[in-house]
mmCIF file of C-alpha atoms and ligand atoms in Angstrom:
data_model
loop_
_atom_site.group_PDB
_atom_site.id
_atom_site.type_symbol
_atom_site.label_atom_id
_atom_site.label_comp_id
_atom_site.label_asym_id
_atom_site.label_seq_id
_atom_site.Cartn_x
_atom_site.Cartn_y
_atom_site.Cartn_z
ATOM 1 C CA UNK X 1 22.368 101.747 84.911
ATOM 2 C CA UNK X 2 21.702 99.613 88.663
ATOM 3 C CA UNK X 3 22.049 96.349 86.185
ATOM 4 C CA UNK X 4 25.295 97.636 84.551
ATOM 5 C CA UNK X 5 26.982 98.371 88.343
ATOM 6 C CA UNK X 6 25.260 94.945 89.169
ATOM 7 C CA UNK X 7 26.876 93.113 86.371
ATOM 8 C CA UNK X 8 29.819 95.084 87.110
ATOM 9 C CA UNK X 9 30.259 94.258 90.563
ATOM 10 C CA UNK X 10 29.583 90.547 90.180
ATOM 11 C CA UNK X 11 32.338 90.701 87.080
ATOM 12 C CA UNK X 12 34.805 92.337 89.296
ATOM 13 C CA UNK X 13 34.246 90.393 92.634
ATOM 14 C CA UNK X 14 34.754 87.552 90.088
ATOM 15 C CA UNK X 15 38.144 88.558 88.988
ATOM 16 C CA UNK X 16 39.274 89.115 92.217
ATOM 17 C CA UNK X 17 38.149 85.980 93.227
ATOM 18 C CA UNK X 18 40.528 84.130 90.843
ATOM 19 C CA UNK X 19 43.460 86.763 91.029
ATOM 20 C CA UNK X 20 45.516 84.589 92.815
ATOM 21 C CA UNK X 21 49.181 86.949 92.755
ATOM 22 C CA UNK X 22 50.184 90.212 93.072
ATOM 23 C CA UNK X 23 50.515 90.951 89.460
ATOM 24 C CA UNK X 24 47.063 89.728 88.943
ATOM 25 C CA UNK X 25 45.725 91.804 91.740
ATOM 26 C CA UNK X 26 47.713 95.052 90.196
ATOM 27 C CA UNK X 27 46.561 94.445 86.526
ATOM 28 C CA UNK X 28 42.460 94.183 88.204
ATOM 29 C CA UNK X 29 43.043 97.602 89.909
ATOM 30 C CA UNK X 30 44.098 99.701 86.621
ATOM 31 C CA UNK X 31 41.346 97.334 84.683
ATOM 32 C CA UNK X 32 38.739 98.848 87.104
ATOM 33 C CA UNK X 33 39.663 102.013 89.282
ATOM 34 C CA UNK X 34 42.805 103.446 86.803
ATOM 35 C CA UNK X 35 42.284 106.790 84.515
ATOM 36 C CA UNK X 36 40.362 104.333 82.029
ATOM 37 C CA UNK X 37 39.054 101.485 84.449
ATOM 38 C CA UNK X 38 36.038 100.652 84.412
ATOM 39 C CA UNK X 39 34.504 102.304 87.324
ATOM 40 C CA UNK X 40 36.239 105.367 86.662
ATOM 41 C CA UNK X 41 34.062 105.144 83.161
ATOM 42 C CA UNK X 42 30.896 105.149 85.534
ATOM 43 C CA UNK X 43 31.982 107.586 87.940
ATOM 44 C CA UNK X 44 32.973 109.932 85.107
ATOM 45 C CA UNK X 45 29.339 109.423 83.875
ATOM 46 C CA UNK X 46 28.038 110.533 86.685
ATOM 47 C CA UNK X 47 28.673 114.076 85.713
ATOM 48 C CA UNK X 48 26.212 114.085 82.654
ATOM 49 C CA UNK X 49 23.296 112.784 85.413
ATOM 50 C CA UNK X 50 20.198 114.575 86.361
ATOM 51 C CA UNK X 51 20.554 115.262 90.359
ATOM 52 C CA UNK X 52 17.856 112.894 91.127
ATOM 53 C CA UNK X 53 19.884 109.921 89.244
ATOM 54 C CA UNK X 54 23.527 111.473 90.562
ATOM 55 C CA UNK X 55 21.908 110.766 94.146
ATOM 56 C CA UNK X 56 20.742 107.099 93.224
ATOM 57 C CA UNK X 57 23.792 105.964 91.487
ATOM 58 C CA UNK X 58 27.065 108.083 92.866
ATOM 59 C CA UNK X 59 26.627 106.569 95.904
ATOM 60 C CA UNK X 60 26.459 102.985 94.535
ATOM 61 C CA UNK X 61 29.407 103.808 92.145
ATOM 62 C CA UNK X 62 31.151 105.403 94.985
ATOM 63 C CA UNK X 63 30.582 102.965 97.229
ATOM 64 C CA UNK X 64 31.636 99.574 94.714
ATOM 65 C CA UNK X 65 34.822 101.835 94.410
ATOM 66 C CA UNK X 66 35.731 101.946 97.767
ATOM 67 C CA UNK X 67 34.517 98.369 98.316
ATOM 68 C CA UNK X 68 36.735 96.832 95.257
ATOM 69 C CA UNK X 69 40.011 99.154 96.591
ATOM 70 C CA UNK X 70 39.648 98.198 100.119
ATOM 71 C CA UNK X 71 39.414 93.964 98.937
ATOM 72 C CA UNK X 72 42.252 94.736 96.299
ATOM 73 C CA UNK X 73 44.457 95.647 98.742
ATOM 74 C CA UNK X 74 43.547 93.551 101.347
ATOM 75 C CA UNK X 75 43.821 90.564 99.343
ATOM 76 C CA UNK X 76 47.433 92.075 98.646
ATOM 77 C CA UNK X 77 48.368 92.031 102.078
ATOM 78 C CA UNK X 78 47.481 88.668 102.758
ATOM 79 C CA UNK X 79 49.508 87.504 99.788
ATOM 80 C CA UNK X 80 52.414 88.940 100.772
ATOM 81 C CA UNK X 81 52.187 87.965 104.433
ATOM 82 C CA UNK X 82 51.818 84.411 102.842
ATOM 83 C CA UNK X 83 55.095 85.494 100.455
ATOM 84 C CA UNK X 84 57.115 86.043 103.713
ATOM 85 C CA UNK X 85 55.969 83.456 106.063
ATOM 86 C CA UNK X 86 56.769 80.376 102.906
ATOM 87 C CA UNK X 87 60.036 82.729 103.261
ATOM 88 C CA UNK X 88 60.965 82.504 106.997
ATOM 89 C CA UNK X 89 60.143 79.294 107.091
ATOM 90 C CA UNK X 90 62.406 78.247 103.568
ATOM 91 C CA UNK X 91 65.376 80.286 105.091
ATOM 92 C CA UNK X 92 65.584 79.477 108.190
ATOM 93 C CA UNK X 93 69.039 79.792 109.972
ATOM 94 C CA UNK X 94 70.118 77.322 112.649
ATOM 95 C CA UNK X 95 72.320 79.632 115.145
ATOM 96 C CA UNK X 96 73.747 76.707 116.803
ATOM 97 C CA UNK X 97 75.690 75.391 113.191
ATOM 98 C CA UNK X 98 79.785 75.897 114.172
ATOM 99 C CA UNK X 99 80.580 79.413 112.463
ATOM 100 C CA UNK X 100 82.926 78.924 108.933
ATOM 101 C CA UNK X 101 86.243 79.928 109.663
ATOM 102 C CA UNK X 102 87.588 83.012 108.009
ATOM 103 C CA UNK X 103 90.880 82.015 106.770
ATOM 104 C CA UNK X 104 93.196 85.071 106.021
ATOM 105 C CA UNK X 105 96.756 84.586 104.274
ATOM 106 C CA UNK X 106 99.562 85.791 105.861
ATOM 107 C CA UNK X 107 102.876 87.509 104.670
ATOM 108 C CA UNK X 108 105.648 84.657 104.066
ATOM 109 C CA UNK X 109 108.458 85.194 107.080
ATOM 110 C CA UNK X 110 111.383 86.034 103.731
ATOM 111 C CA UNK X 111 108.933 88.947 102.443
ATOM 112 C CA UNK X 112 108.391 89.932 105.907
ATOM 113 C CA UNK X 113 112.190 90.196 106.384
ATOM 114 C CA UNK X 114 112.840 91.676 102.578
ATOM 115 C CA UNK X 115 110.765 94.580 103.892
ATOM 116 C CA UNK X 116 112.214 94.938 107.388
ATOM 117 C CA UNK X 117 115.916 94.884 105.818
ATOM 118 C CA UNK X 118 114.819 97.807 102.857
ATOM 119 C CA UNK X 119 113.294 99.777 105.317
ATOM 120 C CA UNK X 120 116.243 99.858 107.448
ATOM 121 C CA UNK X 121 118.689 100.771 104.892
ATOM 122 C CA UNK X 122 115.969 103.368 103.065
ATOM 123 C CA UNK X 123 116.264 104.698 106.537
ATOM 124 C CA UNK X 124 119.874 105.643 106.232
ATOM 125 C CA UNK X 125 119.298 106.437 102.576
ATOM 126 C CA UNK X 126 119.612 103.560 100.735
ATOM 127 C CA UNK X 127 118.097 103.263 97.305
ATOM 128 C CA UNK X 128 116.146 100.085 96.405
ATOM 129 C CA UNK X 129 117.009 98.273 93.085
ATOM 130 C CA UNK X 130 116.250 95.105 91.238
ATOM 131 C CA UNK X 131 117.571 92.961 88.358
ATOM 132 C CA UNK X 132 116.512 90.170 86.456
ATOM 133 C CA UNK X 133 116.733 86.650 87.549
ATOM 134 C CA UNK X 134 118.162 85.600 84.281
ATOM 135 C CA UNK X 135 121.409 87.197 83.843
ATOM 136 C CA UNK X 136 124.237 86.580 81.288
ATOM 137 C CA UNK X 137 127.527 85.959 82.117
ATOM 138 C CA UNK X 138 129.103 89.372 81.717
ATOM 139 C CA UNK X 139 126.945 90.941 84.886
ATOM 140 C CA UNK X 140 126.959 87.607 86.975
ATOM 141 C CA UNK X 141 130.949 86.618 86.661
ATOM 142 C CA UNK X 142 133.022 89.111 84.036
ATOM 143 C CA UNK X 143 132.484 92.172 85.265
ATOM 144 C CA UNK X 144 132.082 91.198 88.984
ATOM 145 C CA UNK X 145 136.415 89.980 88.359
ATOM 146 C CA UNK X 146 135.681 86.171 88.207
ATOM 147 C CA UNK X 147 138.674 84.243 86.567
ATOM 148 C CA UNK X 148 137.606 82.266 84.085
ATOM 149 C CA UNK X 149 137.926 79.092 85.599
ATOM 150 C CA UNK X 150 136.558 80.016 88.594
ATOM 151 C CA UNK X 151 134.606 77.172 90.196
ATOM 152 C CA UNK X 152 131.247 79.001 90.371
ATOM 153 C CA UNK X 153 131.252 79.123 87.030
ATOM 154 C CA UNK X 154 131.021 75.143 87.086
ATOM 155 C CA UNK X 155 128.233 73.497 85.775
ATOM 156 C CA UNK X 156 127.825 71.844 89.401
ATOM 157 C CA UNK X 157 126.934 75.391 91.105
ATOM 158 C CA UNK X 158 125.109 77.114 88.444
ATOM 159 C CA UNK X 159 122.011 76.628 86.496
ATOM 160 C CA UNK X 160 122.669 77.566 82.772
ATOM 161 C CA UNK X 161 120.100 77.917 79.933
ATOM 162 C CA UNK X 162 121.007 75.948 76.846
ATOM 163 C CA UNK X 163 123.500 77.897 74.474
ATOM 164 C CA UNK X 164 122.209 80.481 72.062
ATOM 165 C CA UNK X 165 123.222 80.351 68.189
ATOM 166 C CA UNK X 166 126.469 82.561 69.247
ATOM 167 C CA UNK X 167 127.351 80.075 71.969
ATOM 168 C CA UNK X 168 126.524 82.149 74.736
ATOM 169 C CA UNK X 169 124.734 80.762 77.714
ATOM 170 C CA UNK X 170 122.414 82.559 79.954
ATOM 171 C CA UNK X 171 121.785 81.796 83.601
ATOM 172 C CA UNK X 172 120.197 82.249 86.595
ATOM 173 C CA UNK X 173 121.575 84.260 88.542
ATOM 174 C CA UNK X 174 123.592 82.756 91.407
ATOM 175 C CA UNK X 175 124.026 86.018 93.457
ATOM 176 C CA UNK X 176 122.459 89.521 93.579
ATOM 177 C CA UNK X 177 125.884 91.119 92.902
ATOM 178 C CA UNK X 178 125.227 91.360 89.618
ATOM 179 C CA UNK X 179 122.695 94.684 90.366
ATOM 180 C CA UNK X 180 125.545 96.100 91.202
ATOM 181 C CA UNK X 181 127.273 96.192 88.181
ATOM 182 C CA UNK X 182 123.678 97.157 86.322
ATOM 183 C CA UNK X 183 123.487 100.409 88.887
ATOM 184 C CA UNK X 184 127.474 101.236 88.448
ATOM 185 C CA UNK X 185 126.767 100.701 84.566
ATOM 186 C CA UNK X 186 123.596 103.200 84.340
ATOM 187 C CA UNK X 187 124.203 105.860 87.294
ATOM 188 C CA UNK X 188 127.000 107.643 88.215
ATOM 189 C CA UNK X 189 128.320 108.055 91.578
ATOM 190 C CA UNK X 190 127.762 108.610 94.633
ATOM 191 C CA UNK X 191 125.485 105.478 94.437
ATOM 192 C CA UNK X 192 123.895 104.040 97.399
ATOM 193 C CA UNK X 193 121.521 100.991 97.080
ATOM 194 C CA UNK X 194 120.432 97.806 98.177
ATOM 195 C CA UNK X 195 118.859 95.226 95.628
ATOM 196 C CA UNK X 196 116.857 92.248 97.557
ATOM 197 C CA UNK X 197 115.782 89.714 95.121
ATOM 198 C CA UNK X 198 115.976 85.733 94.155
ATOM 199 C CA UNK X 199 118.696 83.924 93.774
ATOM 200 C CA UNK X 200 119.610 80.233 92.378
ATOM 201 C CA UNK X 201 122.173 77.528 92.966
ATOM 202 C CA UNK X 202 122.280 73.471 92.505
ATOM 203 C CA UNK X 203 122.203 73.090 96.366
ATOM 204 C CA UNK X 204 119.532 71.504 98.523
ATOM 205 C CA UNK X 205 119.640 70.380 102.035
ATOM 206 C CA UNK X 206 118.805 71.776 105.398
ATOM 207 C CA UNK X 207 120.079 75.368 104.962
ATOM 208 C CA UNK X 208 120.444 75.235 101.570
ATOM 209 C CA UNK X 209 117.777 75.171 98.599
ATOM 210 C CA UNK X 210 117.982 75.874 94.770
ATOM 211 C CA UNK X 211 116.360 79.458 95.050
ATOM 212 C CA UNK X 212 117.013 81.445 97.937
ATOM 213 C CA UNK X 213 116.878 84.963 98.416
ATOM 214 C CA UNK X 214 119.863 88.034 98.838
ATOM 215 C CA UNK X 215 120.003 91.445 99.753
ATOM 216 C CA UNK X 216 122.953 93.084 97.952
ATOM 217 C CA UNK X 217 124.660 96.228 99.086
ATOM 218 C CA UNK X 218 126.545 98.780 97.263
ATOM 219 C CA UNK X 219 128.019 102.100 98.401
ATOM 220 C CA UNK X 220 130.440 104.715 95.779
ATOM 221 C CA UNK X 221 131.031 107.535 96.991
ATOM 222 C CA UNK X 222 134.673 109.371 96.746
ATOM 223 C CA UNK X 223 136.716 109.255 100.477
ATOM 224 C CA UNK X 224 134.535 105.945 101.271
ATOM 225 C CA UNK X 225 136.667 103.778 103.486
ATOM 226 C CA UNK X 226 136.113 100.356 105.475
ATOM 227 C CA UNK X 227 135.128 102.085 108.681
ATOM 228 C CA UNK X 228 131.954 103.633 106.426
ATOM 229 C CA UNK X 229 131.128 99.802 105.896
ATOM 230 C CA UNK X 230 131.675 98.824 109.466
ATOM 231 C CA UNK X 231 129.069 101.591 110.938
ATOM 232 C CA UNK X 232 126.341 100.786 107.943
ATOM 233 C CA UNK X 233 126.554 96.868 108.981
ATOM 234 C CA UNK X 234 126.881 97.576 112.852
ATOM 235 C CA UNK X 235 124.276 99.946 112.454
ATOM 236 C CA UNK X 236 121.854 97.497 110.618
ATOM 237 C CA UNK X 237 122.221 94.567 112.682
ATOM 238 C CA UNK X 238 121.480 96.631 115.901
ATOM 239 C CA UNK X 239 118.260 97.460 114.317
ATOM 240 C CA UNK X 240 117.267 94.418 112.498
ATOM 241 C CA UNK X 241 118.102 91.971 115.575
ATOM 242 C CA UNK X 242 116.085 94.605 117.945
ATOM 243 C CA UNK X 243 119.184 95.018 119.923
ATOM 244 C CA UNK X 244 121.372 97.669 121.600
ATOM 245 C CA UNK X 245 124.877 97.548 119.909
ATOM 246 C CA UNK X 246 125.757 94.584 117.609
ATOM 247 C CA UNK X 247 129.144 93.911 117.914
ATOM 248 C CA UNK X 248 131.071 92.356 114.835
ATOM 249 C CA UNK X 249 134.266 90.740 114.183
ATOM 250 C CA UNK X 250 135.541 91.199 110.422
ATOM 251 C CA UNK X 251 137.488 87.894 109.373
ATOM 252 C CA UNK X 252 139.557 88.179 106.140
ATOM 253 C CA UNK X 253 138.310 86.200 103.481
ATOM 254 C CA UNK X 254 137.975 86.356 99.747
ATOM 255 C CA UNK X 255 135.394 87.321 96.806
ATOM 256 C CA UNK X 256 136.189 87.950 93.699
ATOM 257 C CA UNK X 257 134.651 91.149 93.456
ATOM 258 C CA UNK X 258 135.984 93.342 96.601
ATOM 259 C CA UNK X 259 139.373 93.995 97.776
ATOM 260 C CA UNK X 260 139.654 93.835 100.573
ATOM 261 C CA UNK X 261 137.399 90.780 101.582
ATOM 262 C CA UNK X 262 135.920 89.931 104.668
ATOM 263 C CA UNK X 263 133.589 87.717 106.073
ATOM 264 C CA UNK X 264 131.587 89.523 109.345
ATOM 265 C CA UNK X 265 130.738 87.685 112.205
ATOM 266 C CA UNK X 266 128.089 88.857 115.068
ATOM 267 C CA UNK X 267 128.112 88.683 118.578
ATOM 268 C CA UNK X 268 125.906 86.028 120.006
ATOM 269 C CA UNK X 269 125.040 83.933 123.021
ATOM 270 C CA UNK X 270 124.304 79.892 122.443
ATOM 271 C CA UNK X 271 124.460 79.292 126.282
ATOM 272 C CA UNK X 272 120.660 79.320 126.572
ATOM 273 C CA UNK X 273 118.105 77.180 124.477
ATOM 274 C CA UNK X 274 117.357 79.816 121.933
ATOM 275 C CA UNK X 275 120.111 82.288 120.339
ATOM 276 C CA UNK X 276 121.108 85.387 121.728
ATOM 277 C CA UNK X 277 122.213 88.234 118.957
ATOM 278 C CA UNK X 278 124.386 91.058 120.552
ATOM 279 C CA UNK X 279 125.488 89.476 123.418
ATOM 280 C CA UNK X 280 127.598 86.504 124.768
ATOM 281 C CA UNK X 281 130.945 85.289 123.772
ATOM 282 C CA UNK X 282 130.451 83.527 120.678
ATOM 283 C CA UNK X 283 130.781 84.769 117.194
ATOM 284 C CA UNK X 284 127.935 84.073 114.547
ATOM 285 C CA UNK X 285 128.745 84.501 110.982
ATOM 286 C CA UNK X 286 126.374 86.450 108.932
ATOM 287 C CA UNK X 287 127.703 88.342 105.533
ATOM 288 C CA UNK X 288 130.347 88.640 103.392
ATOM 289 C CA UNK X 289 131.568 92.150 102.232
ATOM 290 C CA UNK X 290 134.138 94.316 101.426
ATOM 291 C CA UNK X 291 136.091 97.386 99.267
ATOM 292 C CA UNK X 292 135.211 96.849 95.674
ATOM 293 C CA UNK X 293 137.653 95.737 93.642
ATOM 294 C CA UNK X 294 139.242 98.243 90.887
ATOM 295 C CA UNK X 295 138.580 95.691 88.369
ATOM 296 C CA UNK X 296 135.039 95.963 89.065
ATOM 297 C CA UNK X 297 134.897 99.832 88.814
ATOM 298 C CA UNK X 298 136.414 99.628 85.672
ATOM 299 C CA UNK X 299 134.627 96.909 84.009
ATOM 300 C CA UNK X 300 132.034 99.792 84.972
ATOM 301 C CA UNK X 301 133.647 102.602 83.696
ATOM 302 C CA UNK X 302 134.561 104.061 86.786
ATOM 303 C CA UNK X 303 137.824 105.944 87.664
ATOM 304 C CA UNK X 304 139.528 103.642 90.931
ATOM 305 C CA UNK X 305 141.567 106.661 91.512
ATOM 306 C CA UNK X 306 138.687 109.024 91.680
ATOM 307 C CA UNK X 307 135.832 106.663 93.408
ATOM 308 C CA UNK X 308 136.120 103.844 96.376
ATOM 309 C CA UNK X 309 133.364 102.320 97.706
ATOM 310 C CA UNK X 310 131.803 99.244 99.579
ATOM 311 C CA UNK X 311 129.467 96.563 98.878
ATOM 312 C CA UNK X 312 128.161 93.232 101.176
ATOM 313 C CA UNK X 313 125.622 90.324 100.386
ATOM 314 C CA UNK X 314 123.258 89.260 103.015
ATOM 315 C CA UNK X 315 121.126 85.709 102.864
ATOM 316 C CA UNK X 316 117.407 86.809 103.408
ATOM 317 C CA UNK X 317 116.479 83.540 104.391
ATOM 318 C CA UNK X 318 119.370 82.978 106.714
ATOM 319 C CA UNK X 319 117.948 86.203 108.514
ATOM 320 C CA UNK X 320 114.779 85.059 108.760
ATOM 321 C CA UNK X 321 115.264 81.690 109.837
ATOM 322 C CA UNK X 322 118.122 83.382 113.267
ATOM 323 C CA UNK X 323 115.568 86.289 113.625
ATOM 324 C CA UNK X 324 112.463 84.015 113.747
ATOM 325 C CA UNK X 325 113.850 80.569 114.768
ATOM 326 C CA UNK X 326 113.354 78.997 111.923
ATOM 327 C CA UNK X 327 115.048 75.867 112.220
ATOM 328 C CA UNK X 328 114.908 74.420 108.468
ATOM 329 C CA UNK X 329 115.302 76.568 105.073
ATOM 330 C CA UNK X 330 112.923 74.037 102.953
ATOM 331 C CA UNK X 331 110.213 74.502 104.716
ATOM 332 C CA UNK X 332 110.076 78.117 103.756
ATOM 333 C CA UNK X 333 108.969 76.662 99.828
ATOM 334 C CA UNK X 334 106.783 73.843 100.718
ATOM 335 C CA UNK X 335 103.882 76.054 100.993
ATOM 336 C CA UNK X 336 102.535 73.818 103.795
ATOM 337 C CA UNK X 337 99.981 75.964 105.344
ATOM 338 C CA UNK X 338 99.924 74.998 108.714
ATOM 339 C CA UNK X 339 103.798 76.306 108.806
ATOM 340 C CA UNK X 340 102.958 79.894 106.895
ATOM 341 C CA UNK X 341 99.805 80.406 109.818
ATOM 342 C CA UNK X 342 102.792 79.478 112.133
ATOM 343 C CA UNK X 343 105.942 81.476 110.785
ATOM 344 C CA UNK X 344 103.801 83.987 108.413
ATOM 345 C CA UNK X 345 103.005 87.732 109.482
ATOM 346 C CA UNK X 346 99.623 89.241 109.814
ATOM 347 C CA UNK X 347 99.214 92.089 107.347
ATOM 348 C CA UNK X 348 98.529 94.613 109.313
ATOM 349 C CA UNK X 349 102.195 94.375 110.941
ATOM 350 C CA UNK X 350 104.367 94.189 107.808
ATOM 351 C CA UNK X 351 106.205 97.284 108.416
ATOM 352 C CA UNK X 352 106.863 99.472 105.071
ATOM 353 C CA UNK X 353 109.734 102.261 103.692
ATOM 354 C CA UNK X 354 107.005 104.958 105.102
ATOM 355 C CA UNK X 355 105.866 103.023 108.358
ATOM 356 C CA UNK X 356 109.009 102.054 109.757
ATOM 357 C CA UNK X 357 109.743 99.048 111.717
ATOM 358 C CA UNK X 358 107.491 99.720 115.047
ATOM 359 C CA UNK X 359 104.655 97.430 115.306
HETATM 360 N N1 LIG K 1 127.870 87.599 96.253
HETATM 361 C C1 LIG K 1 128.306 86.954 97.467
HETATM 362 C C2 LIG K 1 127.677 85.582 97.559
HETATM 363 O O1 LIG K 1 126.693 85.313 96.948
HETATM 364 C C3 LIG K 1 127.913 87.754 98.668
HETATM 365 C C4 LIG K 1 128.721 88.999 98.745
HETATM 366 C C5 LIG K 1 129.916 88.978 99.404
HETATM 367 C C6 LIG K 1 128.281 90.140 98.134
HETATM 368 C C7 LIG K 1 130.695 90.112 99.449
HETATM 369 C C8 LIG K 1 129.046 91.299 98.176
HETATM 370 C C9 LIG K 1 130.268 91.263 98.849
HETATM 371 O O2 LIG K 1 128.672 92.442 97.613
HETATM 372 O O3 LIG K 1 131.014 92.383 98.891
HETATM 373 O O4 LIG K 1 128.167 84.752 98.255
#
């Protein structure tokens, strides 16, 4: 029995010897101390032992037990102290290195303004609608009371898709009026939206660039009348140029697709080096509006005689560009991204329909 924990010990001390990872070290601990390890064999013998050979060998048994546990786990210890210094000094971190800069995008100045404008007018209970880009020439001209040869419908203003097999062309659309004819054709009245969206035309230069963007008004209601028009647009301006009152000056003019016509001007100051909306004695002009023509309600299957109402176009980009001095319009789709950390909006500021405006 002495020779077998002898040969025992020398066997184990061997193993350990050579166990040279943790694995190792784990697989030698069940070999030897687990339910069916070795020394648990001999300590489990010890219970079929006379007392006088229980008190020569459970000592020794107990004793190479504790010895081979306490070395077992030793050994572990030092191996993973060696694990984590080869660790520290791999991954070492050099606090003086220049941090990487944490680049967040920002929201473009036109969506920024797309949201101030809808909230504004969801404020005084505007709905918000949108239509396709590609439109056909019934909602984009026909119905809107374009003559035939009206010059917009030129191939030098408009962008047309080639002809279909009936000879009809598509386009894009060249204003967002046309939502107004898809709302008037699919809801009854009283109607009250707004429709932001895209908008194309063969134009490029300083202020002007083949897409641009529109917000499109449109009011039906029965007893509507031009002063209702007047207070919606004073009303807006005051709140979208973060002014008092916004006086305007309505100069006749003509569209197509309203009856009366008028272009609107706002009050403004250019005395100073940057533009002053609301006050001054110059006149800045900023939409075009008016009554909507019969022909238009018709086209729509609306009774004239019954229903009046009002509609205006706004350019989104000209907003942003007087709101946020913006001095060129193709910069705005050059995605240049020096000028969006510049002009764009931080996130956490883009007001929405159920934040309002205030920052
Ligand atoms: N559609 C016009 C344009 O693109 C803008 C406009 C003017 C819209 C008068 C209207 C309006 O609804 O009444 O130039």
């Amino acid at each position: 029995m002495t020779t077998n924990i002898d040969e025992l010990e020398t066997q184990l001390f061997a193993q350990l010897e050579s166990a040279n990872d943790e694995q190792a070290l784990e697989d030698l601990r069940v070999n030897a101390l687990g339910k069916k390890g070795s020394v648990s064999e001999l300590l489990k013998g010890l219970g079929g032992m006379s007392p006088e050979q229980r008190q020569e060998f459970g000592p020794k048994v107990n004793g190479l037990k504790t010895k081979l546990n306490d070395l077992i786990n030793a050994k572990k210890n030092n191996l993973q102290e060696a694990a984590l210094e080869a660790r520290l000094l791999s991954e070492r971190i050099d606090v003086t290195l220049p941090a990487t800069p944490r680049r967040a995008g920002s929201i473009h100045p036109i969506m920024q303004v797309f949201e101030e404008v809808s909230t504004i007018f969801a404020d005084m209970g505007f709905a918000v609608k949108e239509g396709p880009d590609i439109e056909d020439d019934f909602h984009n001209f026909t119905a809107l009371n374009f003559p035939e040869k009206h010059p917009a419908r030129d191939m030098h203003d408009t962008f047309f898709m080639q002809p279909s097999e009936d000879g009809t062309r598509k386009l894009l659309r060249t204003h967002t009026s046309p939502v107004q004819i898809r709302t008037m054709t699919s809801e009854k009245p009283p109607i009250r939206i707004v429709a932001p969206g895209r908008t194309y035309r063969c134009d490029f230069d300083q202020t002007h660039t083949p897409m641009f963007h529109q917000i499109e008004g449109l009011v039906i209601e029965e007893g509507v009348h031009m002063g209702h028009l007047k207070g919606v647009l004073m009303e807006f301006l005051a709140r979208f140029f973060e002014v008092e009152e916004a006086a305007v000056r309505f100069r006749p003019h003509h569209f197509p697709f309203t009856e009366p016509s008028a272009e609107v001007d706002v009050r403004c100051d250019r005395s100073g080096k940057e533009l002053k909306i609301g006050t001054g004695n110059d006149w800045l002009e900023i939409l075009g509006c008016g009554m909507v023509h019969p022909n238009v309600l018709r086209a729509c299957g609306i009774d004239p005689d019954v229903y009046q109402g009002f509609a205006f176009g706004l350019g989104i980009d000209r907003l942003a560009m007087l709101k946020y001095g913006i001095p060129d319009l193709r910069n705005m789709f050059e995605s240049d991204v020096r000028w969006l950390e510049h002009f764009g909006f931080e996130a956490f500021f883009a007001p929405s329909i159920t934040s309002g405006l205030s920052r």
